Short mmCIF file of C-alpha atoms in Angstrom, two decimals:
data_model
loop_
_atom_site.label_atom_id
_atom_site.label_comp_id
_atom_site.label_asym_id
_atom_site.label_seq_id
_atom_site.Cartn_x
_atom_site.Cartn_y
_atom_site.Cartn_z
CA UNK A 1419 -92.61 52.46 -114.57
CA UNK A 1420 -95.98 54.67 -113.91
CA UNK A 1421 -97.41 51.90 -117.16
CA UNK A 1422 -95.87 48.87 -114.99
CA UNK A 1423 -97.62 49.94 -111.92
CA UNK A 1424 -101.29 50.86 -113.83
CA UNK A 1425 -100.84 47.62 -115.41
CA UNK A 1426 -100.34 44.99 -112.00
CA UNK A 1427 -103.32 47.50 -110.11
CA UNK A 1428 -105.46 46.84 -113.34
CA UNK A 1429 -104.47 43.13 -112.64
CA UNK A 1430 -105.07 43.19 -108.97
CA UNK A 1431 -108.39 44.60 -109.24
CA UNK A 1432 -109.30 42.23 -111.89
CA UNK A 1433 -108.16 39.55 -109.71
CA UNK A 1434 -110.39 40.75 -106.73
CA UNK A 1435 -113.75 41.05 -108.73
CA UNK A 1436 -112.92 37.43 -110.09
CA UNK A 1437 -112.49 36.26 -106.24
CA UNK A 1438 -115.90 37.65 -105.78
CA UNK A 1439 -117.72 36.26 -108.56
CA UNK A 1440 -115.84 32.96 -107.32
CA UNK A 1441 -117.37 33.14 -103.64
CA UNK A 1442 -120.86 34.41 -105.35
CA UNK A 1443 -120.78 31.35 -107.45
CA UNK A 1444 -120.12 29.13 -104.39
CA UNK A 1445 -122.89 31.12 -102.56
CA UNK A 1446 -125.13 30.58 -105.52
CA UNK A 1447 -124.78 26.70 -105.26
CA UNK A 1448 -124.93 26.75 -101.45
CA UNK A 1449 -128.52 27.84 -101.46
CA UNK A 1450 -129.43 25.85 -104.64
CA UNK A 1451 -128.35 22.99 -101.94
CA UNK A 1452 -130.07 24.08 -99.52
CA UNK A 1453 -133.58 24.57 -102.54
CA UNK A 1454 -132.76 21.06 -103.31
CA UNK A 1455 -133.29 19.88 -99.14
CA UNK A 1456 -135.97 22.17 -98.76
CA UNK A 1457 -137.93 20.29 -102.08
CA UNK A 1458 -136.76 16.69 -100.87
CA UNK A 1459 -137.61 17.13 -97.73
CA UNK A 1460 -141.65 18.90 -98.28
CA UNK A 1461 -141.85 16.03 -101.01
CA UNK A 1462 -141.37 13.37 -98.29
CA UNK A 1463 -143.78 14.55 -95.54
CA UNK A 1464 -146.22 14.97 -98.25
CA UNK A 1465 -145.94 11.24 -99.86
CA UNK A 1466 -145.37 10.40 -95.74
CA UNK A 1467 -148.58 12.11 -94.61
CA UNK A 1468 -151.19 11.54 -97.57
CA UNK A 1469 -150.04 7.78 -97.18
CA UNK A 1470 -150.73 7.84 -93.27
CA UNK A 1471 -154.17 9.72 -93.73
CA UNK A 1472 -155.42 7.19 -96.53
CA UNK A 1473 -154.14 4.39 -94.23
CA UNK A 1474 -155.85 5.77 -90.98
CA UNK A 1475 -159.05 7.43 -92.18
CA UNK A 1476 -162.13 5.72 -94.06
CA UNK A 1477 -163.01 8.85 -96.11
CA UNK A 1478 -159.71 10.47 -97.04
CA UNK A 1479 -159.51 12.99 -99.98
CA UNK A 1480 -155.84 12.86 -100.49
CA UNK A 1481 -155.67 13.19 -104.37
CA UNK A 1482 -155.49 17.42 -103.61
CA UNK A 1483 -152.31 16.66 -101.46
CA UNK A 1484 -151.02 14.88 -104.44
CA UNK A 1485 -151.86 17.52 -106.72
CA UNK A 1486 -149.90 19.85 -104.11
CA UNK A 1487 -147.30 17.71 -104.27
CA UNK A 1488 -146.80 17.90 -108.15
CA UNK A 1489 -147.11 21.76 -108.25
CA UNK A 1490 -144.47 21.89 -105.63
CA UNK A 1491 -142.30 19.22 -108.16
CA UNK A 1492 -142.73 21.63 -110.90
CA UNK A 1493 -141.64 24.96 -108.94
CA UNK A 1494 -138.66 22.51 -107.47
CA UNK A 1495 -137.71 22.21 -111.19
CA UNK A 1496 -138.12 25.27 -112.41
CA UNK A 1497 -135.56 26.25 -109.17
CA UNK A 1498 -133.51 24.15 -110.91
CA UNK A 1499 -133.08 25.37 -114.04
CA UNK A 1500 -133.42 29.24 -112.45
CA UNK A 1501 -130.07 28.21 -110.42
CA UNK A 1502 -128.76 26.24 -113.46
CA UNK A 1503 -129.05 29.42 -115.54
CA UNK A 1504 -127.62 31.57 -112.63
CA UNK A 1505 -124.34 29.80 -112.27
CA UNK A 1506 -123.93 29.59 -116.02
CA UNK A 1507 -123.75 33.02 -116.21
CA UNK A 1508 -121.29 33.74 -113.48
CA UNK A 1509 -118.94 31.21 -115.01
CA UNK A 1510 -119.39 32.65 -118.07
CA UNK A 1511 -118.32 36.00 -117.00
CA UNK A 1512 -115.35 33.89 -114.76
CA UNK A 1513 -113.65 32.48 -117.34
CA UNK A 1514 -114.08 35.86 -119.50
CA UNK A 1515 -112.51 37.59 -116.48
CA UNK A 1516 -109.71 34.42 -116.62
CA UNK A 1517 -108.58 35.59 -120.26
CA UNK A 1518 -106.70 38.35 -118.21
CA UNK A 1519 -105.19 36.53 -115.50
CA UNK A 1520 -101.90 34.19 -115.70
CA UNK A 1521 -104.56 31.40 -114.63
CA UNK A 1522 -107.18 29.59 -115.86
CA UNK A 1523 -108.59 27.46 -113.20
CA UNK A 1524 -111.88 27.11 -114.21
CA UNK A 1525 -111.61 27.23 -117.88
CA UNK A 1526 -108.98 24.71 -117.27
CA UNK A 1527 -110.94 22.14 -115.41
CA UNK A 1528 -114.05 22.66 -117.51
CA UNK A 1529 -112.01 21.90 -120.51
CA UNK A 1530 -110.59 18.25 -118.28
CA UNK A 1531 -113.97 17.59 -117.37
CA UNK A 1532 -115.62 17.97 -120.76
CA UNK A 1533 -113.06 16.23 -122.57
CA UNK A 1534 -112.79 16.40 -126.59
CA UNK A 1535 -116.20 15.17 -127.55
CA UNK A 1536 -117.59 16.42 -123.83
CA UNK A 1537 -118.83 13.05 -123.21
CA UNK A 1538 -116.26 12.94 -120.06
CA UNK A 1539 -119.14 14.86 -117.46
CA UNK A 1540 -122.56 15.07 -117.39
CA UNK A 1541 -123.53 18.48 -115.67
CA UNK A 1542 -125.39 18.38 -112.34
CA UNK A 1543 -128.44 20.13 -112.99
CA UNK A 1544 -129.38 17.07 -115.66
CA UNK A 1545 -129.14 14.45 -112.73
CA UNK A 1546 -130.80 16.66 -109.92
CA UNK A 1547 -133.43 17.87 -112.16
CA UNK A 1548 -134.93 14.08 -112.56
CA UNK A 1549 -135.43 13.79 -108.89
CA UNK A 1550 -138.56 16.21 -108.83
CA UNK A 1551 -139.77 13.65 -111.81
CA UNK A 1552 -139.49 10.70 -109.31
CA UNK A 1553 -141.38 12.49 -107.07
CA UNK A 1554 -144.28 13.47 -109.48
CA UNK A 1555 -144.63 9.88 -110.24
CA UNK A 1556 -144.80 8.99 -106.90
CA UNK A 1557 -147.74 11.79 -106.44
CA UNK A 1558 -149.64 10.37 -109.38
CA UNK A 1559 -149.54 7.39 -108.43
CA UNK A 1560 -151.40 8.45 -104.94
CA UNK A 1561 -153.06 10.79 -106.96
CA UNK A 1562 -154.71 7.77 -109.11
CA UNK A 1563 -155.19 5.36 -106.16
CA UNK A 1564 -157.24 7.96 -103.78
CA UNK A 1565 -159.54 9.40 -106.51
CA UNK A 1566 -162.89 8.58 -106.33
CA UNK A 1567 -162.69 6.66 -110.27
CA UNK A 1568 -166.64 5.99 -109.61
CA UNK A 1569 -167.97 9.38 -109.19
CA UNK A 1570 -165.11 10.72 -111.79
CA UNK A 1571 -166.87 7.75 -113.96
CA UNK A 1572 -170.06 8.88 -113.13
CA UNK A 1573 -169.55 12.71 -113.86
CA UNK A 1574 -167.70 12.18 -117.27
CA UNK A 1575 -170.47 9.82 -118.45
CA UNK A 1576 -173.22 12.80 -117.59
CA UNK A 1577 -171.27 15.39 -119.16
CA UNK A 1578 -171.26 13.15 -122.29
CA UNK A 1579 -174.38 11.64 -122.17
#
């Protein structure tokens, strides 16, 4: 009886800590949702604003705002694979914790998803990580367009020369 009773606590607590990890998890991709708007939306007003100044303003130097815009690209991926690398982990330890439940919801649905040959799903964090790439083309493009290619010409041929 006293085994019985250890044995369905030991369960019930196990069961707890993997409704935590479960709601950390969701957490976890929560604010990598709200990384990914944050990106998106600095990525636009930059592209929006560099376009506007070079449009307006005779003498605009908006090749640095493109560069700006690329270094933010690459910390927007590396986000990416930080939260990427996060959640793998707490699944990880999920479906661990899952071996001693009745259930295996996640392990379950990984292994539908995945299929035999897990050609079935491609993972999120390979289709959100190319949108930073569209962006950095988009900034070297501007990049190329606004910088000076005479006096860049000019320099290069003096260093060489």
């Amino acid at each position: 009886m006293e085994k019985d009773r250890k044995s369905r606590d030991s369960t019930e607590d196990i069961l707890e800590i993997y409704k935590l990890l479960v709601e950390m998890a969701d957490r976890v991709s929560q604010r990598r949702q709200s990384a990914n708007s944050f990106y998106l939306t600095v990525n636009t007003a930059i592209i929006g604003a560099t376009a506007y100044v070079a449009r307006e303003a005779e003498e605009a130097n908006t090749w640095a705002i493109s560069l700006a815009g690329i270094a933010i690209c690459i910390l927007w991926i590396r986000a990416v694979l930080s939260y990427k690398s996060l959640n793998s982990a707490k699944f990880a330890v999920i479906t661990k914790l899952e071996q001693q439940l009745p259930v295996s919801a996640y392990s379950d649905e990984w292994q539908f998803l995945t299929g035999v040959d897990g050609s079935r799903h491609t993972p999120f964090h390979k289709i959100e990580v190319l949108v930073p790439f569209v962006f950095i083309f988009v900034h070297l493009v501007q990049f190329a367009i606004e910088l000076p290619w005479e006096v860049t010409w000019e320099w290069t041929k003096s260093l060489f020369c």
